[in-house]
mmCIF file of C-alpha atoms in Angstrom:
data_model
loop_
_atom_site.group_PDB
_atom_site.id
_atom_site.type_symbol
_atom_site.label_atom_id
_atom_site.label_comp_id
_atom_site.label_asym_id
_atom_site.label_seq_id
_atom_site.Cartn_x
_atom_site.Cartn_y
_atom_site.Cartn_z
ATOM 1 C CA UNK A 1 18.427 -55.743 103.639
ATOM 2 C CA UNK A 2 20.971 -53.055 103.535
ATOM 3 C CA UNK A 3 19.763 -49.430 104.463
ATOM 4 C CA UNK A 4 19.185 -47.257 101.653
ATOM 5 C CA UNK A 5 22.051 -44.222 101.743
ATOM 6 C CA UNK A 6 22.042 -40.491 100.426
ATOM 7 C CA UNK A 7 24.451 -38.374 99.352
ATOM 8 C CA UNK A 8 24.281 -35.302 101.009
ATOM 9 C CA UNK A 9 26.266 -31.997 99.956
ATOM 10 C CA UNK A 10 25.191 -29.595 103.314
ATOM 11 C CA UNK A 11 22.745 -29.009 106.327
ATOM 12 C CA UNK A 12 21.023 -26.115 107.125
ATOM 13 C CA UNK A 13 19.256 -25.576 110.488
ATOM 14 C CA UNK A 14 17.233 -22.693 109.993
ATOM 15 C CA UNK A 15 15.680 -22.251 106.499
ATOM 16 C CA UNK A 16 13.764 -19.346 106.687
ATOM 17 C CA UNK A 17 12.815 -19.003 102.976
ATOM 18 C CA UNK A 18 12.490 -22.867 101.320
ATOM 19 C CA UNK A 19 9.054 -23.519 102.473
ATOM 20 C CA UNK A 20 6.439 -22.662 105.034
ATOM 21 C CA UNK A 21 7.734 -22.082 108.411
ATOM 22 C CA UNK A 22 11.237 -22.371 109.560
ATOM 23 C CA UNK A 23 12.804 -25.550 107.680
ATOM 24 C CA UNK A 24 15.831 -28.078 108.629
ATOM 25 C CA UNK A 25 17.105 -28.104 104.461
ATOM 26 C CA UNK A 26 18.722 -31.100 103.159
ATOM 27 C CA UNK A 27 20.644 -30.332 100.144
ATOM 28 C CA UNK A 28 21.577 -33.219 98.223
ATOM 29 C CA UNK A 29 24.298 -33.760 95.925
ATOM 30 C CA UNK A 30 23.724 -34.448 92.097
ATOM 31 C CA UNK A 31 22.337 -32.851 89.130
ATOM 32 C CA UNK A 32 21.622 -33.280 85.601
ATOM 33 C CA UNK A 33 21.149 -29.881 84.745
ATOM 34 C CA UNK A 34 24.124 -27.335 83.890
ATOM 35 C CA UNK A 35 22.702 -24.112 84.838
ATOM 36 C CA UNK A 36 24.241 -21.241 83.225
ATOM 37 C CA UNK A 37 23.357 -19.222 86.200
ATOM 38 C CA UNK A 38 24.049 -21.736 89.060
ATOM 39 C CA UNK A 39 25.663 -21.195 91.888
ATOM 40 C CA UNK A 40 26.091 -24.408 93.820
ATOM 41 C CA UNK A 41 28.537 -26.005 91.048
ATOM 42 C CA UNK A 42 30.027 -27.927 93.859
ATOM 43 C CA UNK A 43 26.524 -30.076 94.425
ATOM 44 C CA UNK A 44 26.593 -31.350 90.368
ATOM 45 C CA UNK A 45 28.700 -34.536 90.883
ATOM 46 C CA UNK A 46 26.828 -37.935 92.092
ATOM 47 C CA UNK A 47 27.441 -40.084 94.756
ATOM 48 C CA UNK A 48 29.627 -37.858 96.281
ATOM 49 C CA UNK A 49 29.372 -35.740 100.097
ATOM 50 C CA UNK A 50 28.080 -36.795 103.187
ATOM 51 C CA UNK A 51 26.643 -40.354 103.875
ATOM 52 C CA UNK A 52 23.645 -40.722 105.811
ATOM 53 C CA UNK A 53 20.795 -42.981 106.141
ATOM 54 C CA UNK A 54 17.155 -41.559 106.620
ATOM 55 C CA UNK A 55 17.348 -42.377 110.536
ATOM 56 C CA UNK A 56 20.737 -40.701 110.795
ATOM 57 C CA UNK A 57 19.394 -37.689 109.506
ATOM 58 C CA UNK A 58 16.012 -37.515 111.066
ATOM 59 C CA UNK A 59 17.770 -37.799 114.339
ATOM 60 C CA UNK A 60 19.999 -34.655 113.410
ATOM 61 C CA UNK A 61 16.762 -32.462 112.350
ATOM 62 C CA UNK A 62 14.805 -33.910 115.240
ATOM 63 C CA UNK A 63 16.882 -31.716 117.524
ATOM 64 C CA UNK A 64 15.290 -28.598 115.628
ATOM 65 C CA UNK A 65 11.519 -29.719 115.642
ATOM 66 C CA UNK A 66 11.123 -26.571 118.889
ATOM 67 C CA UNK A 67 11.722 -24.274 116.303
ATOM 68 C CA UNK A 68 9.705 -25.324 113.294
ATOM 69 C CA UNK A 69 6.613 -22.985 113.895
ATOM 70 C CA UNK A 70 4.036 -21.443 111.230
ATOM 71 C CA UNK A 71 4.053 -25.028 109.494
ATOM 72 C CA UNK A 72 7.659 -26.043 109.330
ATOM 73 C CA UNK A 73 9.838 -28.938 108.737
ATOM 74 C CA UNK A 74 11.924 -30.690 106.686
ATOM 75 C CA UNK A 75 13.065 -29.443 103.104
ATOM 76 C CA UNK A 76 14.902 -31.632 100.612
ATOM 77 C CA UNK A 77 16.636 -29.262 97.913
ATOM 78 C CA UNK A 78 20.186 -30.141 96.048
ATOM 79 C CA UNK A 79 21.302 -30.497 93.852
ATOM 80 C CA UNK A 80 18.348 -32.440 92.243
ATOM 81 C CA UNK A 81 16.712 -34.558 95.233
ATOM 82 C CA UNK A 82 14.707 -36.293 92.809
ATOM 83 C CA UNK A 83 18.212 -37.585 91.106
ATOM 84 C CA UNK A 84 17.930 -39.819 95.034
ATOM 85 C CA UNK A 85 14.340 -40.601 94.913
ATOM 86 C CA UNK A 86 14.965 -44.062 96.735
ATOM 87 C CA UNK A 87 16.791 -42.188 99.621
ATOM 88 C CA UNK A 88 13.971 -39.278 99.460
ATOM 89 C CA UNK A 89 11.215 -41.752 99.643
ATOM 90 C CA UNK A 90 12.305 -43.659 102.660
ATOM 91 C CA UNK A 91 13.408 -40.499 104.470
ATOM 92 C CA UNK A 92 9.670 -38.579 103.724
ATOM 93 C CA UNK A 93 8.077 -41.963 104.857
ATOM 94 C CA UNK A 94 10.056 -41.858 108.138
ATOM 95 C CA UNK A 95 9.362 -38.063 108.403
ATOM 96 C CA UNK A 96 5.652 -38.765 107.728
ATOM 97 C CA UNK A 97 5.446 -41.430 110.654
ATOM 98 C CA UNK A 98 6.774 -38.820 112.777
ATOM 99 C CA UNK A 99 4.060 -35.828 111.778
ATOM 100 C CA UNK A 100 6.795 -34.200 109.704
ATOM 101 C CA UNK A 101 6.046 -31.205 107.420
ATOM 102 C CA UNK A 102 7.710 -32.306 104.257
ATOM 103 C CA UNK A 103 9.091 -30.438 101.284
ATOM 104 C CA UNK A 104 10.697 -30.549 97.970
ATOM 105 C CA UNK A 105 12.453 -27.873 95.871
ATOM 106 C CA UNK A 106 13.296 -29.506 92.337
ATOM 107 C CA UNK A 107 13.922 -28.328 89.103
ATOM 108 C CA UNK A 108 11.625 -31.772 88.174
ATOM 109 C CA UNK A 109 14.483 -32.431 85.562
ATOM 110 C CA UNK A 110 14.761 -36.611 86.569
ATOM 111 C CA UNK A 111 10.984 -36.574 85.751
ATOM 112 C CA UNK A 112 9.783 -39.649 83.634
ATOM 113 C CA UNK A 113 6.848 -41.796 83.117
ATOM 114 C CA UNK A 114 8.961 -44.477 82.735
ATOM 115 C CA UNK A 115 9.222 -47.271 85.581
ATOM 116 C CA UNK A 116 10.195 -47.675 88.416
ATOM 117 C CA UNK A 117 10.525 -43.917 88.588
ATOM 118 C CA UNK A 118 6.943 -42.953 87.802
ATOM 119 C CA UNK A 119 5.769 -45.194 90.621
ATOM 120 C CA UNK A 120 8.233 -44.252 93.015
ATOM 121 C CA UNK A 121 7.703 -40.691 91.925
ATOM 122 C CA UNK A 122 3.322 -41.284 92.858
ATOM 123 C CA UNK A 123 4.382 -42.155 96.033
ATOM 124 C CA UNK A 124 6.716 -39.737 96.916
ATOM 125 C CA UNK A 125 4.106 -36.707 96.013
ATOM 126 C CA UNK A 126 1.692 -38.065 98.653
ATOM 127 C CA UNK A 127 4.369 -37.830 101.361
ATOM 128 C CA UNK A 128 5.014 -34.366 100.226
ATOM 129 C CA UNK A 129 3.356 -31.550 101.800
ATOM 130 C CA UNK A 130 4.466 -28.720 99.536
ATOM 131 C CA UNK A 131 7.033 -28.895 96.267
ATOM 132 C CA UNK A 132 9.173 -25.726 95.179
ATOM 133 C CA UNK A 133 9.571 -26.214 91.792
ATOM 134 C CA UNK A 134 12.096 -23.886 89.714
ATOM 135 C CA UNK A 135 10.560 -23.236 85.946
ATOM 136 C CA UNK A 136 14.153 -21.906 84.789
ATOM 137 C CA UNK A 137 12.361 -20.698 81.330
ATOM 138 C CA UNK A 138 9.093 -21.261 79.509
ATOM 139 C CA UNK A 139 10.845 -21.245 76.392
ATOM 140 C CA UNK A 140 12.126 -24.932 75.014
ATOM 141 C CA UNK A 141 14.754 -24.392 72.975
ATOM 142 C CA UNK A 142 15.987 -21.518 75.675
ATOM 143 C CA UNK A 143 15.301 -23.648 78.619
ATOM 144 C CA UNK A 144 17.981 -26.000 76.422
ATOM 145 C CA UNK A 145 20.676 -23.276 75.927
ATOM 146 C CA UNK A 146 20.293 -22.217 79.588
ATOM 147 C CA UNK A 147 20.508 -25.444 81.252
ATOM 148 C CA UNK A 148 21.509 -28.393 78.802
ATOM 149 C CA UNK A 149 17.717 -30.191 79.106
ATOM 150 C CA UNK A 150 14.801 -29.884 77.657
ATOM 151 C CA UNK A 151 11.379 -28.322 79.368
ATOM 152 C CA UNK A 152 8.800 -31.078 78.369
ATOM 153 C CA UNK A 153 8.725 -33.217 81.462
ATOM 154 C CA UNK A 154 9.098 -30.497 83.537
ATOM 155 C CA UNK A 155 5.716 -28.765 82.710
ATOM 156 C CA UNK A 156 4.147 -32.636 82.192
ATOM 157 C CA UNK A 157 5.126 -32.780 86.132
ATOM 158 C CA UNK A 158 3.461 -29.675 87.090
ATOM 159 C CA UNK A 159 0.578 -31.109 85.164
ATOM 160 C CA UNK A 160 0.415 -33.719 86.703
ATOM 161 C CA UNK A 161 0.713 -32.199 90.484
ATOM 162 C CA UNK A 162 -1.467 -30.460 89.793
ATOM 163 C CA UNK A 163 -4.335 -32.566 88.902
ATOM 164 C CA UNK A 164 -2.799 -34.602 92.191
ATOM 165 C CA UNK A 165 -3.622 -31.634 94.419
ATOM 166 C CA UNK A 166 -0.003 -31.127 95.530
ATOM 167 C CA UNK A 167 0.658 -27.791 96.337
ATOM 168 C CA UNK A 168 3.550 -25.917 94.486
ATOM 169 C CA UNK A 169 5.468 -22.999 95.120
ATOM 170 C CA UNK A 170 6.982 -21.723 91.301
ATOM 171 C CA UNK A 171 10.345 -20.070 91.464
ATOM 172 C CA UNK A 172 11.650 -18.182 89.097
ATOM 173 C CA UNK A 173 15.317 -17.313 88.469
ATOM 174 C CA UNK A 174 15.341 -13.373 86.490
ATOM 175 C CA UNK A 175 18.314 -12.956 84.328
ATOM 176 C CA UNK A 176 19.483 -10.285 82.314
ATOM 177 C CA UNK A 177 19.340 -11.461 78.852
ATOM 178 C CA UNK A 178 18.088 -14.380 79.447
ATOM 179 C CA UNK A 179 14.540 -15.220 81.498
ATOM 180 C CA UNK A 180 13.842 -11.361 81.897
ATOM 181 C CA UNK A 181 12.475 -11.296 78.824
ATOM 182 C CA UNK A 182 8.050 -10.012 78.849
ATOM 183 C CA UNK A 183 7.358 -12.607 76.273
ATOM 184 C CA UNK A 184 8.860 -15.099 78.182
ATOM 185 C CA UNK A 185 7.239 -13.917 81.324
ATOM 186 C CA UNK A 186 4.105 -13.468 79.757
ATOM 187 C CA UNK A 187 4.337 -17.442 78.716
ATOM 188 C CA UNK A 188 5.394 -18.299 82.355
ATOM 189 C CA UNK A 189 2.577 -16.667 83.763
ATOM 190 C CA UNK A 190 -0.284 -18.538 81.007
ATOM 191 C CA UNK A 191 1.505 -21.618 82.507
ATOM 192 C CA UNK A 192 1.600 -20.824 85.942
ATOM 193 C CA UNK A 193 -2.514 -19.700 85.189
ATOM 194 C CA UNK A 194 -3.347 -23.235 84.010
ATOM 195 C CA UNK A 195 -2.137 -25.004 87.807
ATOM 196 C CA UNK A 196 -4.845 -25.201 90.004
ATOM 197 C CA UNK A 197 -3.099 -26.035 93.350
ATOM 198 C CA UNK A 198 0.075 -22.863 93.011
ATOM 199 C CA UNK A 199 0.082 -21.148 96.349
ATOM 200 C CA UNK A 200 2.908 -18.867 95.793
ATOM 201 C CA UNK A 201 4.916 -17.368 93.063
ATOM 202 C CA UNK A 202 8.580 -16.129 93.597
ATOM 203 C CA UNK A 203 11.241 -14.085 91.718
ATOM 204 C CA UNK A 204 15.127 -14.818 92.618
ATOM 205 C CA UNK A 205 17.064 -12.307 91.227
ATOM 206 C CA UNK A 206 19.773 -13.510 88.886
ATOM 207 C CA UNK A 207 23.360 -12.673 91.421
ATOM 208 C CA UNK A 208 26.980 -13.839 91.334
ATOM 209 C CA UNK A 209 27.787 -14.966 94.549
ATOM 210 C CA UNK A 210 28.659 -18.495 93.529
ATOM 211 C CA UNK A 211 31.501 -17.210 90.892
ATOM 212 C CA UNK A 212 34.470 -17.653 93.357
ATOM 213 C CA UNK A 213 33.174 -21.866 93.553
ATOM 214 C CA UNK A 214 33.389 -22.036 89.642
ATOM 215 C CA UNK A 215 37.129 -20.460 90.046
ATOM 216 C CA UNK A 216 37.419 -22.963 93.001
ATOM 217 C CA UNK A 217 36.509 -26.078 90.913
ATOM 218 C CA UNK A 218 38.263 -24.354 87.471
ATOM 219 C CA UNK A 219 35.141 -24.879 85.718
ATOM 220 C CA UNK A 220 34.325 -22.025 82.893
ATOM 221 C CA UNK A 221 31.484 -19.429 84.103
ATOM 222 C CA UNK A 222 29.260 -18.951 80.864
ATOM 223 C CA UNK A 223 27.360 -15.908 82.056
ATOM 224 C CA UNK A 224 30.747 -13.623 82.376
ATOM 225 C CA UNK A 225 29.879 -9.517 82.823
ATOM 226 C CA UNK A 226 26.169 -10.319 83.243
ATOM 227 C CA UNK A 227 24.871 -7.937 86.490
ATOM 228 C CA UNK A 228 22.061 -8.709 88.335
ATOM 229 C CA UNK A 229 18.814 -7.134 87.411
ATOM 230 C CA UNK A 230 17.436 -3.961 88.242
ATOM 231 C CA UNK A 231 15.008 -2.930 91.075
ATOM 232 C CA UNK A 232 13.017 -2.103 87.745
ATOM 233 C CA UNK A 233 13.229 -5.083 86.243
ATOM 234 C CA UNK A 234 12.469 -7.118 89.130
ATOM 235 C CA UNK A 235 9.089 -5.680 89.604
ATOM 236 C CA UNK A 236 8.188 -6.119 86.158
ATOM 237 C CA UNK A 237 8.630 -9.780 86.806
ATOM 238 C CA UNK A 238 6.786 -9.825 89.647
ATOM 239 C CA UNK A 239 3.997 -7.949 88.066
ATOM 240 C CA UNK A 240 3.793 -10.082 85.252
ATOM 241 C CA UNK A 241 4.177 -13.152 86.937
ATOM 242 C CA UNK A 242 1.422 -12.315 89.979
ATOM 243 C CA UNK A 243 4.516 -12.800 92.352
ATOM 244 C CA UNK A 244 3.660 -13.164 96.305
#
């Protein structure tokens, strides 16, 4: 039986902010969403990057386990892991065997209750220690305009780790005319109220470092002129959204 392989876009060796601890980060390539705001356009194409098998790249982090104090590990981010759930799955079994911390950070996008996914999907959140997921906006029909999907199975997955006991971390992206809007907020946070395992609420401030890679890859940048938000308006989100 051949060995299963993912596609992977970079490594990071000291992830000080995706997860508890200090985290070896996995970023995967693929996506289905088309973020208006996001700024690793160069992770959106499948099948594409690095090739690695789980064991080739549990023996790279392995040379980091030293430093992974205060409950660290391995992170999976992307890209959209999930996109690779038969690469993540045999890669967080591996990591499990081994005593692993394991995380996720997912926009939950790939999320079905269709098979084989669903079941794969079961499995994969009881080798998962802690999942980051991004609500991008509480609003359907802007969560469309924002990122070319709809919302639905996103919040049906939170549901449903929720009821699982998996513990989530919510991010937030704030921008300017877009998700830093109070009624929008105010929505989020109702959500975020009716989760019973959410350890930690974040707000990432809307920036524009990843222009230059849409000039790079001559693909159009559809939030042109917009600034980050204010010191202001930050805390307002944070308020509203019981941010830790």
């Amino acid at each position: 039986m051949s060995e299963i392989i993912g596609y992977v876009n970079k490594l990071e060796s000291f992830g000080a902010v995706d997860g508890p601890g200090v985290r070896y980060i996995v970023f995967l390539n693929g996506c289905s969403m088309r973020c208006a705001f996001c700024h690793n356009p160069e992770t959106w194409a499948e099948k594409q990057g690095q090739e690695f098998t789980a064991d080739e790249l549990l023996k790279k982090a392995l040379r980091f386990k030293p430093y992974w104090k205060n409950g660290g590990g391995i992170t999976v981010s992307g890209g959209e892991p999930l996109l690779q759930i038969d690469f993540l799955l045999d890669l967080f079994r591996k990591a499990k065997a081994k005593g692993i911390n394991t995380c996720i950070d997912t926009s939950g996008a790939p999320f079905t209750h269709e098979e084989p996914f669903y079941s794969k999907w079961k499995e994969l959140m009881s080798l998962t220690d802690t999942v980051l997921l991004d609500i991008k906006n509480i609003d359907p029909v802007a969560h469309k305009e924002l990122t070319g999907v709809s919302n639905e199975n996103i919040l049906e997955m939170a549901r449903e780790m929720s009821d699982m006991g998996v513990t989530i971390w919510i991010r937030h992206v704030l921008v300017p005319g877009g998700s830093d809007n109070d009624d929008y907020l105010r929505r989020t946070r109702e959500f975020i109220d009716t989760l019973k395992t959410v350890e930690k609420v974040e707000v990432l401030p809307y920036h524009t470092l990843g222009v230059p890679k849409y000039q790079e890859l001559g693909i159009p940048y559809r939030l042109e002129g917009v600034e980050s938000p204010t010191p202001e308006r930050i805390e307002n989100a944070k308020k509203i959204l019981g941010a830790n």
